[in-house]
């Protein structure tokens, strides 16, 4: 079995962050989304992975390399523009050959892993196994309708009048027969080759398409709120570790991870909090539900339920909550006394924000 990861999307809803980095590399619990996905794939015994990449191909390849760090072999497959999920299978046709394969959307987080979905496929002999989960608003997703034997009877993309509430959550397992389906469909009204059309072709042609109910936490990294909520969810399983140092004047409460060469000075850290490598936190209050990246500097700062990316600086600003601070960004006080209010900031890479409080 092989795996295909689709990472060519542009992530327009994640601007300003997706202006300067692919959404698939945004760190969740101090690890890129794609790293979480690749670890999940490797846990299924799969070692051969194709990654469909677009405009950020160099950034992704620079971060993941040849896959050896994950005990994988990675093949990069270039897509000139987003042309639909099924178009990713067209690009990957030679790579996939006649193998069964997992298709995993590169902006999806399933912390519990996909073992049950892969096991269902291997045990059942279907031509397609779809991961599904109930959602509140089915109109925003590809939807599946099932019979009483959990066989898929119909799939439709973002239905205006959905039947049922089972969304396709971005993980599929296919036999090689899906290539016949992709070759038989045409672009949709929005000009894309839809994977739902390919699956529906399999259903209409009498092939065996089944569903696996995924009961664990799932999140599509589509918005900043999705990022923050998923970050909090993954931090709930954080294992405390102390590769760096915290002085005697500091207080660490709950699960806290401090990376190598990081220092915590005269500060209170309330976990779960993950701190990367080479970061200095001084005279600050951090957490809970917060990640601080590598080589950051926090001085006189207050940060909770937030994500601070690598090499960012926060100085003299308290009350940051529900914020995302980009790489090498600066958030500093421009003077005045703090008034105890919370600030929610979305600061892109290399930007500077000066807060004046009175």
Tab-separated table of C-alpha atoms in Angstrom:
chain	number	residue	atom	x	y	z
A	1	UNK	CA	0.000	0.000	0.000
A	2	UNK	CA	1.132	3.549	-0.813
A	3	UNK	CA	-0.050	6.959	0.372
A	4	UNK	CA	-0.905	10.147	-1.478
A	5	UNK	CA	-0.976	13.452	0.423
A	6	UNK	CA	-2.589	16.444	-1.264
A	7	UNK	CA	-0.742	19.629	-0.272
A	8	UNK	CA	-1.208	21.939	-3.252
A	9	UNK	CA	-3.922	24.180	-1.792
A	10	UNK	CA	-3.327	27.876	-1.240
A	11	UNK	CA	-5.162	28.398	2.075
A	12	UNK	CA	-6.750	31.766	1.311
A	13	UNK	CA	-8.782	31.691	4.563
A	14	UNK	CA	-5.549	31.512	6.568
A	15	UNK	CA	-4.130	34.801	5.366
A	16	UNK	CA	-1.929	36.586	6.347
A	17	UNK	CA	-0.039	33.416	7.372
A	18	UNK	CA	-0.585	31.602	4.081
A	19	UNK	CA	0.864	34.589	2.197
A	20	UNK	CA	4.337	33.538	3.353
A	21	UNK	CA	4.102	29.825	4.171
A	22	UNK	CA	1.979	26.881	3.038
A	23	UNK	CA	-0.893	26.121	5.385
A	24	UNK	CA	0.294	22.515	5.504
A	25	UNK	CA	3.476	23.636	7.308
A	26	UNK	CA	1.749	25.740	9.959
A	27	UNK	CA	2.817	24.256	13.309
A	28	UNK	CA	0.220	22.637	15.539
A	29	UNK	CA	1.610	21.731	18.974
A	30	UNK	CA	4.997	22.882	17.605
A	31	UNK	CA	4.957	20.424	14.692
A	32	UNK	CA	3.895	21.131	11.079
A	33	UNK	CA	0.528	19.717	10.039
A	34	UNK	CA	2.264	17.604	7.369
A	35	UNK	CA	4.592	16.103	9.971
A	36	UNK	CA	1.587	14.904	11.972
A	37	UNK	CA	0.113	13.368	8.809
A	38	UNK	CA	3.334	11.625	7.759
A	39	UNK	CA	3.767	10.116	11.221
A	40	UNK	CA	0.213	8.787	11.022
A	41	UNK	CA	0.874	7.263	7.599
A	42	UNK	CA	4.089	5.606	8.769
A	43	UNK	CA	2.226	4.122	11.742
A	44	UNK	CA	0.123	2.138	9.235
A	45	UNK	CA	3.231	0.398	7.881
A	46	UNK	CA	3.249	2.524	4.714
A	47	UNK	CA	6.657	3.734	3.573
A	48	UNK	CA	6.101	5.067	0.018
A	49	UNK	CA	4.411	8.491	-0.031
A	50	UNK	CA	3.637	10.878	-2.866
A	51	UNK	CA	2.970	14.520	-1.960
A	52	UNK	CA	1.130	16.722	-4.454
A	53	UNK	CA	2.586	20.222	-4.139
A	54	UNK	CA	1.839	23.579	-5.748
A	55	UNK	CA	3.320	27.046	-5.406
A	56	UNK	CA	5.006	26.249	-2.102
A	57	UNK	CA	6.739	23.131	-3.401
A	58	UNK	CA	10.220	24.339	-2.398
A	59	UNK	CA	9.151	25.221	1.149
A	60	UNK	CA	7.543	21.820	1.667
A	61	UNK	CA	10.465	19.921	0.175
A	62	UNK	CA	12.923	21.932	2.266
A	63	UNK	CA	11.041	21.044	5.451
A	64	UNK	CA	10.366	17.367	4.758
A	65	UNK	CA	13.342	16.420	2.599
A	66	UNK	CA	13.358	12.931	1.117
A	67	UNK	CA	11.276	11.567	3.985
A	68	UNK	CA	14.096	9.717	5.718
A	69	UNK	CA	13.487	11.672	8.940
A	70	UNK	CA	10.074	9.949	9.048
A	71	UNK	CA	11.395	6.593	7.830
A	72	UNK	CA	9.567	7.222	4.545
A	73	UNK	CA	10.356	7.625	0.852
A	74	UNK	CA	8.773	10.848	-0.417
A	75	UNK	CA	8.083	11.595	-4.077
A	76	UNK	CA	7.021	15.177	-4.851
A	77	UNK	CA	4.382	15.577	-7.576
A	78	UNK	CA	3.891	19.092	-8.938
A	79	UNK	CA	0.443	20.539	-9.613
A	80	UNK	CA	0.453	23.787	-11.611
A	81	UNK	CA	-2.775	25.059	-10.030
A	82	UNK	CA	-5.516	23.743	-7.722
A	83	UNK	CA	-7.673	21.694	-10.101
A	84	UNK	CA	-9.602	19.483	-7.697
A	85	UNK	CA	-8.806	16.547	-5.441
A	86	UNK	CA	-9.303	14.003	-8.207
A	87	UNK	CA	-6.795	15.892	-10.348
A	88	UNK	CA	-4.220	14.953	-7.724
A	89	UNK	CA	-4.816	11.319	-8.688
A	90	UNK	CA	-4.215	12.195	-12.354
A	91	UNK	CA	-0.849	13.708	-11.447
A	92	UNK	CA	0.015	10.740	-9.227
A	93	UNK	CA	-1.062	8.009	-11.675
A	94	UNK	CA	2.445	6.823	-12.527
A	95	UNK	CA	3.595	6.999	-8.904
A	96	UNK	CA	0.616	5.001	-7.635
A	97	UNK	CA	0.795	2.306	-10.299
A	98	UNK	CA	-1.531	-0.597	-9.453
A	99	UNK	CA	-1.173	-0.274	-5.682
A	100	UNK	CA	-3.922	0.251	-3.144
A	101	UNK	CA	-3.393	3.624	-1.488
A	102	UNK	CA	-4.461	6.023	1.249
A	103	UNK	CA	-5.358	9.530	0.071
A	104	UNK	CA	-4.966	12.050	2.886
A	105	UNK	CA	-5.754	15.764	2.590
A	106	UNK	CA	-2.704	17.714	3.722
A	107	UNK	CA	-4.577	20.229	5.880
A	108	UNK	CA	-6.513	17.706	7.977
A	109	UNK	CA	-5.767	16.721	11.543
A	110	UNK	CA	-6.939	13.384	12.954
A	111	UNK	CA	-4.932	12.996	16.188
A	112	UNK	CA	-6.318	9.538	16.929
A	113	UNK	CA	-4.935	8.303	13.620
A	114	UNK	CA	-6.355	6.415	10.659
A	115	UNK	CA	-5.567	2.831	11.725
A	116	UNK	CA	-9.236	1.807	11.954
A	117	UNK	CA	-10.009	3.186	8.494
A	118	UNK	CA	-7.094	1.341	6.883
A	119	UNK	CA	-7.993	-1.836	8.785
A	120	UNK	CA	-11.588	-1.646	7.528
A	121	UNK	CA	-10.346	-1.409	3.949
A	122	UNK	CA	-7.889	-4.266	4.320
A	123	UNK	CA	-10.511	-6.497	5.918
A	124	UNK	CA	-13.470	-5.644	3.726
A	125	UNK	CA	-12.182	-5.804	0.167
A	126	UNK	CA	-13.974	-2.644	-0.981
A	127	UNK	CA	-12.825	-0.537	-3.910
A	128	UNK	CA	-13.078	2.578	-1.742
A	129	UNK	CA	-13.260	3.200	2.003
A	130	UNK	CA	-14.388	6.692	3.028
A	131	UNK	CA	-13.868	8.220	6.468
A	132	UNK	CA	-17.045	9.977	7.621
A	133	UNK	CA	-18.200	11.889	10.685
A	134	UNK	CA	-21.434	13.742	11.588
A	135	UNK	CA	-21.263	17.533	11.217
A	136	UNK	CA	-23.568	20.378	12.198
A	137	UNK	CA	-23.714	21.999	8.734
A	138	UNK	CA	-23.553	19.361	5.988
A	139	UNK	CA	-23.782	22.005	3.258
A	140	UNK	CA	-20.117	22.901	3.760
A	141	UNK	CA	-18.731	19.416	3.003
A	142	UNK	CA	-18.785	16.493	0.670
A	143	UNK	CA	-21.508	14.242	2.051
A	144	UNK	CA	-22.104	10.481	2.022
A	145	UNK	CA	-25.384	8.590	2.209
A	146	UNK	CA	-25.237	5.006	3.497
A	147	UNK	CA	-27.437	1.931	3.544
A	148	UNK	CA	-27.918	-0.208	6.645
A	149	UNK	CA	-24.770	-2.225	5.823
A	150	UNK	CA	-22.578	0.907	5.808
A	151	UNK	CA	-22.237	0.772	2.042
A	152	UNK	CA	-22.210	4.146	0.316
A	153	UNK	CA	-25.245	4.721	-1.888
A	154	UNK	CA	-24.533	8.320	-2.883
A	155	UNK	CA	-21.975	11.083	-2.434
A	156	UNK	CA	-22.441	14.736	-3.278
A	157	UNK	CA	-20.233	17.807	-2.927
A	158	UNK	CA	-21.617	20.586	-0.689
A	159	UNK	CA	-25.312	19.753	-1.169
A	160	UNK	CA	-27.827	22.585	-0.869
A	161	UNK	CA	-30.369	20.142	0.559
A	162	UNK	CA	-28.370	17.386	2.278
A	163	UNK	CA	-29.796	14.024	3.256
A	164	UNK	CA	-28.184	13.030	6.556
A	165	UNK	CA	-25.195	14.601	8.276
A	166	UNK	CA	-22.179	12.418	7.401
A	167	UNK	CA	-19.297	14.469	6.020
A	168	UNK	CA	-16.287	13.134	4.148
A	169	UNK	CA	-13.405	14.141	6.414
A	170	UNK	CA	-10.463	13.991	4.042
A	171	UNK	CA	-9.144	10.428	4.333
A	172	UNK	CA	-9.875	7.830	1.663
A	173	UNK	CA	-8.478	4.380	0.915
A	174	UNK	CA	-8.729	3.288	-2.717
A	175	UNK	CA	-8.042	0.267	-4.866
A	176	UNK	CA	-6.554	0.938	-8.343
A	177	UNK	CA	-10.106	0.881	-9.744
A	178	UNK	CA	-10.464	4.537	-8.753
A	179	UNK	CA	-8.212	5.510	-11.671
A	180	UNK	CA	-10.895	4.247	-14.066
A	181	UNK	CA	-13.402	6.441	-12.241
A	182	UNK	CA	-11.178	9.540	-12.440
A	183	UNK	CA	-10.668	8.983	-16.170
A	184	UNK	CA	-14.442	8.832	-16.657
A	185	UNK	CA	-15.425	12.125	-14.985
A	186	UNK	CA	-15.298	15.696	-16.286
A	187	UNK	CA	-14.608	18.974	-14.453
A	188	UNK	CA	-17.425	20.295	-12.304
A	189	UNK	CA	-19.118	23.666	-12.679
A	190	UNK	CA	-16.250	25.236	-10.721
A	191	UNK	CA	-13.737	23.767	-13.181
A	192	UNK	CA	-12.315	21.085	-10.894
A	193	UNK	CA	-12.143	17.303	-10.977
A	194	UNK	CA	-14.117	16.408	-7.858
A	195	UNK	CA	-13.232	13.304	-5.856
A	196	UNK	CA	-16.926	13.041	-4.961
A	197	UNK	CA	-17.729	12.648	-8.675
A	198	UNK	CA	-15.162	9.852	-8.964
A	199	UNK	CA	-16.568	8.064	-5.913
A	200	UNK	CA	-20.127	8.500	-7.203
A	201	UNK	CA	-19.010	6.943	-10.525
A	202	UNK	CA	-17.774	3.920	-8.573
A	203	UNK	CA	-21.120	3.681	-6.770
A	204	UNK	CA	-23.174	4.092	-9.938
A	205	UNK	CA	-21.044	1.473	-11.710
A	206	UNK	CA	-21.848	-1.100	-9.046
A	207	UNK	CA	-18.491	-1.143	-7.277
A	208	UNK	CA	-18.144	-1.669	-3.545
A	209	UNK	CA	-17.793	1.656	-1.707
A	210	UNK	CA	-17.943	1.614	2.090
A	211	UNK	CA	-17.701	4.061	4.969
A	212	UNK	CA	-15.770	4.046	8.232
A	213	UNK	CA	-17.192	6.143	11.064
A	214	UNK	CA	-14.353	8.156	12.589
A	215	UNK	CA	-15.213	8.896	16.218
A	216	UNK	CA	-12.069	10.773	17.231
A	217	UNK	CA	-11.264	14.465	17.052
A	218	UNK	CA	-11.068	15.830	13.496
A	219	UNK	CA	-10.308	19.297	12.250
A	220	UNK	CA	-9.782	20.821	8.812
A	221	UNK	CA	-7.129	23.546	9.165
A	222	UNK	CA	-9.173	26.074	7.219
A	223	UNK	CA	-9.227	29.067	9.562
A	224	UNK	CA	-7.257	30.600	12.414
A	225	UNK	CA	-9.932	29.439	14.856
A	226	UNK	CA	-9.429	25.886	13.563
A	227	UNK	CA	-5.700	26.222	14.189
A	228	UNK	CA	-6.145	27.405	17.761
A	229	UNK	CA	-8.756	24.801	18.653
A	230	UNK	CA	-6.694	21.953	17.181
A	231	UNK	CA	-3.581	23.231	18.928
A	232	UNK	CA	-5.453	23.106	22.241
A	233	UNK	CA	-6.717	19.590	21.505
A	234	UNK	CA	-3.247	18.214	20.751
A	235	UNK	CA	-1.738	19.914	23.788
A	236	UNK	CA	-4.105	17.887	25.978
A	237	UNK	CA	-1.877	14.863	25.313
A	238	UNK	CA	1.393	16.722	25.931
A	239	UNK	CA	4.075	14.800	27.796
A	240	UNK	CA	6.029	17.131	30.124
A	241	UNK	CA	9.740	17.401	29.364
A	242	UNK	CA	12.592	19.654	30.409
A	243	UNK	CA	15.427	19.850	27.872
A	244	UNK	CA	15.886	23.542	28.675
A	245	UNK	CA	16.023	25.348	32.006
A	246	UNK	CA	13.667	27.169	34.376
A	247	UNK	CA	15.107	29.179	37.247
A	248	UNK	CA	13.987	28.985	40.889
A	249	UNK	CA	11.947	32.163	40.565
A	250	UNK	CA	9.762	30.545	37.911
A	251	UNK	CA	6.669	28.437	38.492
A	252	UNK	CA	5.626	25.614	36.167
A	253	UNK	CA	2.104	24.274	36.628
A	254	UNK	CA	0.697	21.294	34.750
A	255	UNK	CA	2.208	19.699	31.621
A	256	UNK	CA	4.975	21.915	30.235
A	257	UNK	CA	7.503	21.062	27.520
A	258	UNK	CA	10.670	23.193	27.342
A	259	UNK	CA	12.958	22.577	24.383
A	260	UNK	CA	16.741	22.405	24.325
A	261	UNK	CA	18.618	25.662	25.023
A	262	UNK	CA	15.438	27.455	26.075
A	263	UNK	CA	15.336	29.433	29.322
A	264	UNK	CA	12.441	30.448	31.559
A	265	UNK	CA	13.295	33.266	33.963
A	266	UNK	CA	11.040	34.678	36.702
A	267	UNK	CA	7.926	33.536	34.855
A	268	UNK	CA	4.792	31.490	35.404
A	269	UNK	CA	3.993	28.793	32.830
A	270	UNK	CA	0.596	27.117	33.167
A	271	UNK	CA	0.298	24.012	31.008
A	272	UNK	CA	-0.390	22.601	28.693
A	273	UNK	CA	2.342	24.673	27.063
A	274	UNK	CA	4.957	23.633	24.507
A	275	UNK	CA	8.089	25.786	24.192
A	276	UNK	CA	10.490	25.165	21.336
A	277	UNK	CA	14.274	25.306	21.207
A	278	UNK	CA	16.425	28.353	21.936
A	279	UNK	CA	13.576	30.470	23.292
A	280	UNK	CA	13.887	32.929	26.196
A	281	UNK	CA	10.876	33.724	28.379
A	282	UNK	CA	11.442	36.311	31.086
A	283	UNK	CA	9.116	38.112	33.513
A	284	UNK	CA	6.143	36.645	31.655
A	285	UNK	CA	2.965	34.648	32.148
A	286	UNK	CA	2.304	31.965	29.535
A	287	UNK	CA	-0.540	29.497	29.108
A	288	UNK	CA	-2.561	27.499	29.199
A	289	UNK	CA	-3.147	25.997	25.722
A	290	UNK	CA	-0.204	27.779	24.132
A	291	UNK	CA	2.737	26.901	21.912
A	292	UNK	CA	5.858	29.036	21.587
A	293	UNK	CA	8.162	28.187	18.679
A	294	UNK	CA	11.952	28.100	18.367
A	295	UNK	CA	14.226	31.097	19.072
A	296	UNK	CA	11.455	33.348	20.362
A	297	UNK	CA	11.849	36.111	22.953
A	298	UNK	CA	9.077	36.901	25.437
A	299	UNK	CA	9.753	39.655	27.945
A	300	UNK	CA	7.114	41.095	30.232
A	301	UNK	CA	4.527	39.252	28.156
A	302	UNK	CA	1.208	37.580	28.894
A	303	UNK	CA	0.061	34.958	26.380
A	304	UNK	CA	-2.677	32.303	26.588
A	305	UNK	CA	-4.568	30.079	24.122
A	306	UNK	CA	-2.243	31.209	21.352
A	307	UNK	CA	0.368	30.097	18.829
A	308	UNK	CA	3.662	31.989	18.600
A	309	UNK	CA	5.777	30.977	15.614
A	310	UNK	CA	9.565	30.765	15.353
A	311	UNK	CA	11.773	33.824	16.081
A	312	UNK	CA	8.863	36.020	17.158
A	313	UNK	CA	9.270	38.693	19.854
A	314	UNK	CA	6.648	39.800	22.375
A	315	UNK	CA	7.766	42.553	24.735
A	316	UNK	CA	5.810	44.432	27.366
A	317	UNK	CA	2.413	43.281	26.077
A	318	UNK	CA	0.080	41.366	28.372
A	319	UNK	CA	-3.331	39.852	27.774
A	320	UNK	CA	-2.698	38.227	24.401
A	321	UNK	CA	-5.375	35.549	24.016
A	322	UNK	CA	-6.586	33.598	20.998
A	323	UNK	CA	-3.735	35.062	18.970
A	324	UNK	CA	-1.370	33.804	16.288
A	325	UNK	CA	1.957	35.608	15.983
A	326	UNK	CA	3.899	34.933	12.788
A	327	UNK	CA	7.538	34.077	12.227
A	328	UNK	CA	9.977	36.867	13.159
A	329	UNK	CA	7.044	39.143	14.007
A	330	UNK	CA	7.319	41.728	16.763
A	331	UNK	CA	4.563	42.674	19.187
A	332	UNK	CA	5.812	45.322	21.570
A	333	UNK	CA	4.488	47.969	23.899
A	334	UNK	CA	4.642	51.538	22.678
A	335	UNK	CA	4.212	52.836	26.225
A	336	UNK	CA	1.460	53.341	28.761
A	337	UNK	CA	0.128	51.165	31.536
A	338	UNK	CA	-1.724	47.948	30.866
A	339	UNK	CA	-5.451	48.105	31.518
A	340	UNK	CA	-6.074	44.391	32.036
A	341	UNK	CA	-7.950	43.913	28.751
A	342	UNK	CA	-7.349	40.988	26.407
A	343	UNK	CA	-5.926	41.525	22.931
A	344	UNK	CA	-6.535	39.177	20.029
A	345	UNK	CA	-3.974	39.598	17.262
A	346	UNK	CA	-3.287	37.869	13.943
A	347	UNK	CA	0.197	39.065	13.018
A	348	UNK	CA	1.828	37.798	9.838
A	349	UNK	CA	5.466	36.867	9.322
A	350	UNK	CA	8.020	39.676	9.786
A	351	UNK	CA	5.320	42.186	10.744
A	352	UNK	CA	5.581	44.648	13.618
A	353	UNK	CA	2.737	45.720	15.937
A	354	UNK	CA	3.078	48.433	18.584
A	355	UNK	CA	0.344	48.577	21.223
A	356	UNK	CA	-0.273	51.806	23.093
A	357	UNK	CA	-2.305	51.426	26.288
A	358	UNK	CA	-3.539	54.241	28.494
